[in-house]
Amino acid sequence: MTTRVDAIVVGGGIHGCSTALHLCLRGLKPVLIEKDYAGRHASGVNAGGVRQLARHVAEIPLSNRSMDIWERIADLVDDDCGFESHGQVLVAEDDGELAACRIRVDDLNARGFVHEELMDAAELRRLVPAVAETCPGGVVSRRDGAANPARTTTAFRRKAERLGALVREGEPARNVRKDAGLWRVDVGTETFEAPILVNAAGAWAGRIAAALGEPVPVETVAPMLMITSRVPHFIDPVVILRGRKLSFKQFANGTVLIGGGHLATPDQDRNETILDWRKLSESARTVFDLFPVMRGATIVRAWAGIEAKTRDDLPVFGPSARHDGLYHQFGFSLHGFQLGPGAGAVMAEIIVDGGTQTRVAELGIGRFQLP
Amino acid sequence: MSPGAPSGASPSTAPKRDQYDVVVIGAGPAGLAAAATTAEAGLSTLLLDENAGPGGQVWRAIASTPVKARDTLGTDFWAGAALVEAVAASGAEVIQRATVWSLDKSLDVGLSVAGGSTFVKAGRVILATGALERPFPIPGWTLPGVMTAGAAQTMLKSSGLVPDGKTVIAGQGPLLWLLAAQVLRLGGRIDRILDTTERKNWLAALPHAFAFLTSPYFAKGLAMMREVRAKVPVVSGVTELAAEGDGRLARVVYTAGGKRETVAAELLLLHQGVVPNVNLAMAAGIEHRWDDVQLCWSPVIDPTGATSVAGIAIAGDGAGIGGAGAAVFRGRIAARAAIEALAPDAAAKIEPMSGLQAALARATRGRAFLDTLFRPAKQFRIPSGDTIVCRCEEVTAKDILDSVAIGATGPNQLKAYRRTGMGPCQGRLCGLTVTELMAEARGKSPEEIGYYRLRAPVKPISLGELAALPKTEDSVKAVVRG
């Protein structure tokens, strides 16, 4: 049975769900196809950081656009998504790192971006009293925070469905092809056809792009996270480091999430990851050094989500360079969660209006084409 | 203990080597039997056990219990001593109080001893992690004064402690009667036994009765039940059960034969049978299936205990509940398979697989009768309303049904809504209940609903300990290679 829809969105992560929702808001009827369930992979199991801080300048416009949505997320998806805004803080561990922070903030200001502010030691200590006293300062982005990633992704999926999107979970998109001007995709015993195809399949998106003749230098990665048992409240903002790989957040219930991008070994075909405890041990050592208050905490669980990382650590976002009606939205390289709400809105503008006011040109797939 | 060291030598606190032919996890009946067998065959063997001494649950404190009168704990208990001596003489290295917190497909075993963690590499792993008590979620089961029968038995065996206040035991199964007998023999107090065995189970179990009547369980079980019934009032056919009290247990309310009764109690011991402890096996990526008779997850294994992960076998109750007698033979069978793979010449000298399999069949005779008779009733597995399901996060049955109503499809999605299974118990106390509750709410089978995705650390470890993990070149390679 073939069902005609306005758009086919492949991938039920935060990006696919957000794009499906925004297409619905623009009056289109999309189908959202997810081989497992919405939020099963990176979108549901990441650290939940809602961060404008320390982004590559090419994706700051998309990040800022997204933050405007995050601040009224419940209006959009009828769920607060667990979003809390206590800021994110980047800690410099020595004067050299602080000097680099200063250069960064000056550069952003010169480009007209003002969300990152340089902090001295006193302001750092005020925001993060538990940090080691040797740290000379850092950068703060005050609107930042964190949300519950699985709840967020599910909220986008549910709202899209309520607004008329068809949702197919538990079956992969197969035989992606274009016939007579329409994209066709098989899902279980069904076939969908539409003039628009959005490739938002996360770690699996590179395969789709390659099969359609647009290979991208993308690898499958699985950043690891671990969480502690409850400890007394000691920190509000999310903390990241300038020099070492660490991100660090305490939830309202007292548990502390420790991440930072150390990688597990993914097995993409089996939806499995093998954790690398040597690298998790490095994270533990960093926390041990910087937050003496955490030394007695207990690690209760560690995990990793599978996603795609590009060669230049920037997403592939925008129209295909090869096919009409094909749009790419993947390769968010360990930092795509915060971008999801805005990216869906921008993608819907690109699809429906043929363009967007938000500057995303540097993220196009064309940058990987051979000269 | 070093190879050949006499029993009683000072215990090891860290593995002596980086890698072993065989690492056995758990020193209950299956693990002791497996380790003795592989070590006697000349394979370097490391036996890791979480308790202070060997024995597991059945033979807990076999080497140290203050209860010396042999009849009190029963002859089955003392049968463990010979196996403990065999391990000591076998040359196996034994580490007590060792918590295994990580195991993966590359057969790297992460263990914690005396506040320090390390990894060892195994040629083969035999999991003998035994059983857990099935969750028994009734209204009020989180009140102080309510505990599991297994916890009471642990105190009895390791410290000689027995109840002396008003005590009620509720539930069903062989262990419940064994505990009652042991408590009474030690002079402890039991005021009433509330038997929740469903009457219809007797009929269902009938086809298996002949095997049971000719099994070792029958005579012993009957004698034990007679002994208990002579001293304690037993209420059969209990269909509803609740613990009540203001801040701590004061009374137990139950319904039997359609009649509601209340009994004053300071201690309520709950027991609804045991299920395989599958956490480490699941975290290692081993395939499991839902067992519709025993109503639990069991690993998928072949007749030698081999699993879907190459090199990892499971023996004993962790492979499916079979009891201590069967566990010993399953341990030997898994050990023999390891010897056949790693040292075929040595295998020729030990009992052939066919003999071990025959002994296992004898030891499991009568099991089907017990499994059918003591299949727990639905109302004692699948709670409703305000009854707590997840104790760590205080999530009720109603909370879970509400989450299902707004789209949670399985235990892993439920975590996002309610944090079930994400507390310190890592799902041990709520996992089965959550699976069955969601299966019923969604009209699906437990197999379709699935279980929590379990990950290391399988037991919590301290951040300081993880930070201190040694950084040797060899172990770095061992992990990266995986």
PDB file of N, CA, C and O in Angstrom, chain B residues 24-36 47-51 53-60 62 80 83-84 87 96 127-131 315-317 323-324 327-328 331:
ATOM      1  N   VAL B  24      35.782 -17.424  37.299  1.00  0.00           N
ATOM      2  CA  VAL B  24      34.466 -17.848  37.759  1.00  0.00           C
ATOM      3  C   VAL B  24      33.923 -16.752  38.668  1.00  0.00           C
ATOM      4  O   VAL B  24      34.636 -16.270  39.560  1.00  0.00           O
ATOM      5  N   ILE B  25      32.682 -16.344  38.430  1.00  0.00           N
ATOM      6  CA  ILE B  25      32.115 -15.243  39.220  1.00  0.00           C
ATOM      7  C   ILE B  25      30.987 -15.787  40.083  1.00  0.00           C
ATOM      8  O   ILE B  25      29.958 -16.216  39.575  1.00  0.00           O
ATOM      9  N   GLY B  26      31.230 -15.789  41.386  1.00  0.00           N
ATOM     10  CA  GLY B  26      30.250 -16.304  42.345  1.00  0.00           C
ATOM     11  C   GLY B  26      30.715 -17.607  42.962  1.00  0.00           C
ATOM     12  O   GLY B  26      31.030 -18.557  42.250  1.00  0.00           O
ATOM     13  N   ALA B  27      30.778 -17.652  44.297  1.00  0.00           N
ATOM     14  CA  ALA B  27      31.270 -18.844  44.992  1.00  0.00           C
ATOM     15  C   ALA B  27      30.144 -19.563  45.723  1.00  0.00           C
ATOM     16  O   ALA B  27      30.286 -19.987  46.860  1.00  0.00           O
ATOM     17  N   GLY B  28      29.003 -19.696  45.067  1.00  0.00           N
ATOM     18  CA  GLY B  28      27.943 -20.576  45.563  1.00  0.00           C
ATOM     19  C   GLY B  28      28.190 -21.973  45.019  1.00  0.00           C
ATOM     20  O   GLY B  28      29.288 -22.277  44.534  1.00  0.00           O
ATOM     21  N   PRO B  29      27.185 -22.840  45.108  1.00  0.00           N
ATOM     22  CA  PRO B  29      27.373 -24.225  44.660  1.00  0.00           C
ATOM     23  C   PRO B  29      27.928 -24.342  43.238  1.00  0.00           C
ATOM     24  O   PRO B  29      28.879 -25.106  43.003  1.00  0.00           O
ATOM     25  N   ALA B  30      27.375 -23.599  42.284  1.00  0.00           N
ATOM     26  CA  ALA B  30      27.835 -23.720  40.898  1.00  0.00           C
ATOM     27  C   ALA B  30      29.253 -23.195  40.729  1.00  0.00           C
ATOM     28  O   ALA B  30      30.092 -23.834  40.081  1.00  0.00           O
ATOM     29  N   GLY B  31      29.534 -22.041  41.304  1.00  0.00           N
ATOM     30  CA  GLY B  31      30.844 -21.429  41.151  1.00  0.00           C
ATOM     31  C   GLY B  31      31.946 -22.239  41.821  1.00  0.00           C
ATOM     32  O   GLY B  31      33.044 -22.409  41.267  1.00  0.00           O
ATOM     33  N   LEU B  32      31.668 -22.757  43.029  1.00  0.00           N
ATOM     34  CA  LEU B  32      32.659 -23.583  43.721  1.00  0.00           C
ATOM     35  C   LEU B  32      32.955 -24.839  42.904  1.00  0.00           C
ATOM     36  O   LEU B  32      34.123 -25.215  42.709  1.00  0.00           O
ATOM     37  N   ALA B  33      31.892 -25.481  42.393  1.00  0.00           N
ATOM     38  CA  ALA B  33      32.086 -26.703  41.617  1.00  0.00           C
ATOM     39  C   ALA B  33      32.872 -26.418  40.346  1.00  0.00           C
ATOM     40  O   ALA B  33      33.777 -27.160  39.970  1.00  0.00           O
ATOM     41  N   ALA B  34      32.536 -25.304  39.681  1.00  0.00           N
ATOM     42  CA  ALA B  34      33.219 -24.961  38.436  1.00  0.00           C
ATOM     43  C   ALA B  34      34.689 -24.660  38.685  1.00  0.00           C
ATOM     44  O   ALA B  34      35.569 -25.151  37.978  1.00  0.00           O
ATOM     45  N   ALA B  35      34.969 -23.844  39.686  1.00  0.00           N
ATOM     46  CA  ALA B  35      36.356 -23.439  39.951  1.00  0.00           C
ATOM     47  C   ALA B  35      37.211 -24.634  40.364  1.00  0.00           C
ATOM     48  O   ALA B  35      38.354 -24.785  39.920  1.00  0.00           O
ATOM     49  N   ALA B  36      36.657 -25.508  41.209  1.00  0.00           N
ATOM     50  CA  ALA B  36      37.419 -26.693  41.625  1.00  0.00           C
ATOM     51  C   ALA B  36      37.752 -27.548  40.402  1.00  0.00           C
ATOM     52  O   ALA B  36      38.881 -28.029  40.250  1.00  0.00           O
ATOM     53  N   LEU B  47      38.527 -17.357  41.144  1.00  0.00           N
ATOM     54  CA  LEU B  47      37.148 -17.386  41.631  1.00  0.00           C
ATOM     55  C   LEU B  47      36.882 -16.092  42.402  1.00  0.00           C
ATOM     56  O   LEU B  47      37.555 -15.814  43.401  1.00  0.00           O
ATOM     57  N   LEU B  48      35.952 -15.312  41.907  1.00  0.00           N
ATOM     58  CA  LEU B  48      35.630 -14.018  42.525  1.00  0.00           C
ATOM     59  C   LEU B  48      34.279 -14.106  43.213  1.00  0.00           C
ATOM     60  O   LEU B  48      33.307 -14.568  42.620  1.00  0.00           O
ATOM     61  N   ASP B  49      34.227 -13.654  44.453  1.00  0.00           N
ATOM     62  CA  ASP B  49      32.973 -13.741  45.188  1.00  0.00           C
ATOM     63  C   ASP B  49      32.762 -12.494  46.028  1.00  0.00           C
ATOM     64  O   ASP B  49      33.686 -11.954  46.613  1.00  0.00           O
ATOM     65  N   GLU B  50      31.518 -12.075  46.074  1.00  0.00           N
ATOM     66  CA  GLU B  50      31.198 -10.800  46.708  1.00  0.00           C
ATOM     67  C   GLU B  50      31.102 -10.901  48.233  1.00  0.00           C
ATOM     68  O   GLU B  50      31.238  -9.914  48.935  1.00  0.00           O
ATOM     69  N   ASN B  51      30.841 -12.077  48.747  1.00  0.00           N
ATOM     70  CA  ASN B  51      30.603 -12.227  50.185  1.00  0.00           C
ATOM     71  C   ASN B  51      31.906 -12.379  50.965  1.00  0.00           C
ATOM     72  O   ASN B  51      32.970 -12.564  50.390  1.00  0.00           O
ATOM     73  N   GLY B  53      32.705 -14.822  52.834  1.00  0.00           N
ATOM     74  CA  GLY B  53      33.203 -16.191  52.747  1.00  0.00           C
ATOM     75  C   GLY B  53      32.476 -16.925  51.639  1.00  0.00           C
ATOM     76  O   GLY B  53      31.466 -16.444  51.133  1.00  0.00           O
ATOM     77  N   PRO B  54      32.966 -18.104  51.245  1.00  0.00           N
ATOM     78  CA  PRO B  54      32.327 -18.835  50.161  1.00  0.00           C
ATOM     79  C   PRO B  54      30.997 -19.433  50.612  1.00  0.00           C
ATOM     80  O   PRO B  54      30.696 -19.479  51.799  1.00  0.00           O
ATOM     81  N   GLY B  55      30.220 -19.900  49.644  1.00  0.00           N
ATOM     82  CA  GLY B  55      28.973 -20.595  49.955  1.00  0.00           C
ATOM     83  C   GLY B  55      27.752 -20.067  49.231  1.00  0.00           C
ATOM     84  O   GLY B  55      26.773 -20.762  49.071  1.00  0.00           O
ATOM     85  N   GLY B  56      27.809 -18.795  48.811  1.00  0.00           N
ATOM     86  CA  GLY B  56      26.630 -18.218  48.158  1.00  0.00           C
ATOM     87  C   GLY B  56      25.487 -18.077  49.140  1.00  0.00           C
ATOM     88  O   GLY B  56      25.698 -17.956  50.345  1.00  0.00           O
ATOM     89  N   GLN B  57      24.277 -18.079  48.639  1.00  0.00           N
ATOM     90  CA  GLN B  57      23.122 -17.919  49.522  1.00  0.00           C
ATOM     91  C   GLN B  57      22.804 -19.213  50.256  1.00  0.00           C
ATOM     92  O   GLN B  57      22.522 -19.220  51.453  1.00  0.00           O
ATOM     93  N   VAL B  58      22.825 -20.325  49.528  1.00  0.00           N
ATOM     94  CA  VAL B  58      22.430 -21.601  50.127  1.00  0.00           C
ATOM     95  C   VAL B  58      23.405 -22.010  51.236  1.00  0.00           C
ATOM     96  O   VAL B  58      23.009 -22.460  52.299  1.00  0.00           O
ATOM     97  N   TRP B  59      24.684 -21.838  50.927  1.00  0.00           N
ATOM     98  CA  TRP B  59      25.695 -22.232  51.915  1.00  0.00           C
ATOM     99  C   TRP B  59      26.334 -21.000  52.547  1.00  0.00           C
ATOM    100  O   TRP B  59      27.522 -20.985  52.865  1.00  0.00           O
ATOM    101  N   ARG B  60      25.568 -19.951  52.690  1.00  0.00           N
ATOM    102  CA  ARG B  60      26.110 -18.713  53.244  1.00  0.00           C
ATOM    103  C   ARG B  60      26.791 -18.978  54.585  1.00  0.00           C
ATOM    104  O   ARG B  60      26.285 -19.689  55.425  1.00  0.00           O
ATOM    105  N   ILE B  62      29.162 -20.792  55.370  1.00  0.00           N
ATOM    106  CA  ILE B  62      29.473 -22.204  55.630  1.00  0.00           C
ATOM    107  C   ILE B  62      30.751 -22.352  56.451  1.00  0.00           C
ATOM    108  O   ILE B  62      30.883 -23.243  57.291  1.00  0.00           O
ATOM    109  N   GLY B  80      27.913 -28.212  51.665  1.00  0.00           N
ATOM    110  CA  GLY B  80      28.789 -27.238  51.012  1.00  0.00           C
ATOM    111  C   GLY B  80      30.227 -27.291  51.480  1.00  0.00           C
ATOM    112  O   GLY B  80      31.139 -26.905  50.747  1.00  0.00           O
ATOM    113  N   LEU B  83      32.822 -29.075  49.273  1.00  0.00           N
ATOM    114  CA  LEU B  83      33.154 -28.374  48.030  1.00  0.00           C
ATOM    115  C   LEU B  83      34.087 -27.193  48.300  1.00  0.00           C
ATOM    116  O   LEU B  83      34.999 -26.906  47.514  1.00  0.00           O
ATOM    117  N   VAL B  84      33.884 -26.510  49.427  1.00  0.00           N
ATOM    118  CA  VAL B  84      34.776 -25.412  49.795  1.00  0.00           C
ATOM    119  C   VAL B  84      36.192 -25.952  49.982  1.00  0.00           C
ATOM    120  O   VAL B  84      37.186 -25.363  49.533  1.00  0.00           O
ATOM    121  N   VAL B  87      37.827 -26.702  46.598  1.00  0.00           N
ATOM    122  CA  VAL B  87      38.346 -25.504  45.936  1.00  0.00           C
ATOM    123  C   VAL B  87      39.682 -25.106  46.553  1.00  0.00           C
ATOM    124  O   VAL B  87      40.649 -24.800  45.851  1.00  0.00           O
ATOM    125  N   GLN B  96      37.605 -13.254  48.046  1.00  0.00           N
ATOM    126  CA  GLN B  96      36.310 -12.920  48.665  1.00  0.00           C
ATOM    127  C   GLN B  96      36.152 -11.395  48.722  1.00  0.00           C
ATOM    128  O   GLN B  96      37.116 -10.651  48.573  1.00  0.00           O
ATOM    129  N   LEU B 127      29.801 -17.565  34.672  1.00  0.00           N
ATOM    130  CA  LEU B 127      28.984 -16.755  35.583  1.00  0.00           C
ATOM    131  C   LEU B 127      28.185 -17.697  36.472  1.00  0.00           C
ATOM    132  O   LEU B 127      27.473 -18.566  35.984  1.00  0.00           O
ATOM    133  N   ALA B 128      28.337 -17.515  37.766  1.00  0.00           N
ATOM    134  CA  ALA B 128      27.571 -18.313  38.724  1.00  0.00           C
ATOM    135  C   ALA B 128      26.988 -17.343  39.740  1.00  0.00           C
ATOM    136  O   ALA B 128      27.250 -17.418  40.931  1.00  0.00           O
ATOM    137  N   THR B 129      26.207 -16.403  39.226  1.00  0.00           N
ATOM    138  CA  THR B 129      25.743 -15.295  40.055  1.00  0.00           C
ATOM    139  C   THR B 129      24.435 -15.595  40.768  1.00  0.00           C
ATOM    140  O   THR B 129      23.907 -14.741  41.479  1.00  0.00           O
ATOM    141  N   GLY B 130      23.907 -16.805  40.573  1.00  0.00           N
ATOM    142  CA  GLY B 130      22.814 -17.255  41.419  1.00  0.00           C
ATOM    143  C   GLY B 130      21.492 -16.549  41.194  1.00  0.00           C
ATOM    144  O   GLY B 130      21.180 -16.092  40.098  1.00  0.00           O
ATOM    145  N   ALA B 131      20.745 -16.463  42.292  1.00  0.00           N
ATOM    146  CA  ALA B 131      19.366 -15.985  42.210  1.00  0.00           C
ATOM    147  C   ALA B 131      19.165 -14.742  43.073  1.00  0.00           C
ATOM    148  O   ALA B 131      19.980 -14.424  43.936  1.00  0.00           O
ATOM    149  N   ALA B 315      26.216 -20.892  34.861  1.00  0.00           N
ATOM    150  CA  ALA B 315      25.899 -22.125  35.586  1.00  0.00           C
ATOM    151  C   ALA B 315      25.104 -21.760  36.837  1.00  0.00           C
ATOM    152  O   ALA B 315      25.186 -20.640  37.333  1.00  0.00           O
ATOM    153  N   GLY B 316      24.352 -22.719  37.342  1.00  0.00           N
ATOM    154  CA  GLY B 316      23.628 -22.492  38.590  1.00  0.00           C
ATOM    155  C   GLY B 316      22.323 -21.755  38.368  1.00  0.00           C
ATOM    156  O   GLY B 316      21.810 -21.659  37.255  1.00  0.00           O
ATOM    157  N   ASP B 317      21.777 -21.200  39.453  1.00  0.00           N
ATOM    158  CA  ASP B 317      20.459 -20.584  39.380  1.00  0.00           C
ATOM    159  C   ASP B 317      20.416 -19.354  38.474  1.00  0.00           C
ATOM    160  O   ASP B 317      19.344 -18.952  38.024  1.00  0.00           O
ATOM    161  N   GLY B 323      18.014 -24.973  41.880  1.00  0.00           N
ATOM    162  CA  GLY B 323      18.394 -25.393  43.226  1.00  0.00           C
ATOM    163  C   GLY B 323      19.864 -25.766  43.326  1.00  0.00           C
ATOM    164  O   GLY B 323      20.569 -25.904  42.321  1.00  0.00           O
ATOM    165  N   ALA B 324      20.308 -25.937  44.586  1.00  0.00           N
ATOM    166  CA  ALA B 324      21.737 -26.120  44.854  1.00  0.00           C
ATOM    167  C   ALA B 324      22.276 -27.415  44.263  1.00  0.00           C
ATOM    168  O   ALA B 324      23.382 -27.446  43.726  1.00  0.00           O
ATOM    169  N   ALA B 327      22.811 -26.987  40.711  1.00  0.00           N
ATOM    170  CA  ALA B 327      23.842 -25.976  40.462  1.00  0.00           C
ATOM    171  C   ALA B 327      25.236 -26.598  40.461  1.00  0.00           C
ATOM    172  O   ALA B 327      26.091 -26.241  39.653  1.00  0.00           O
ATOM    173  N   VAL B 328      25.482 -27.532  41.358  1.00  0.00           N
ATOM    174  CA  VAL B 328      26.798 -28.176  41.423  1.00  0.00           C
ATOM    175  C   VAL B 328      27.110 -28.853  40.086  1.00  0.00           C
ATOM    176  O   VAL B 328      28.203 -28.696  39.528  1.00  0.00           O
ATOM    177  N   GLY B 331      27.670 -26.363  37.311  1.00  0.00           N
ATOM    178  CA  GLY B 331      29.016 -25.796  37.447  1.00  0.00           C
ATOM    179  C   GLY B 331      30.062 -26.713  36.836  1.00  0.00           C
ATOM    180  O   GLY B 331      30.955 -26.274  36.112  1.00  0.00           O
TER     181      GLY B 331
END
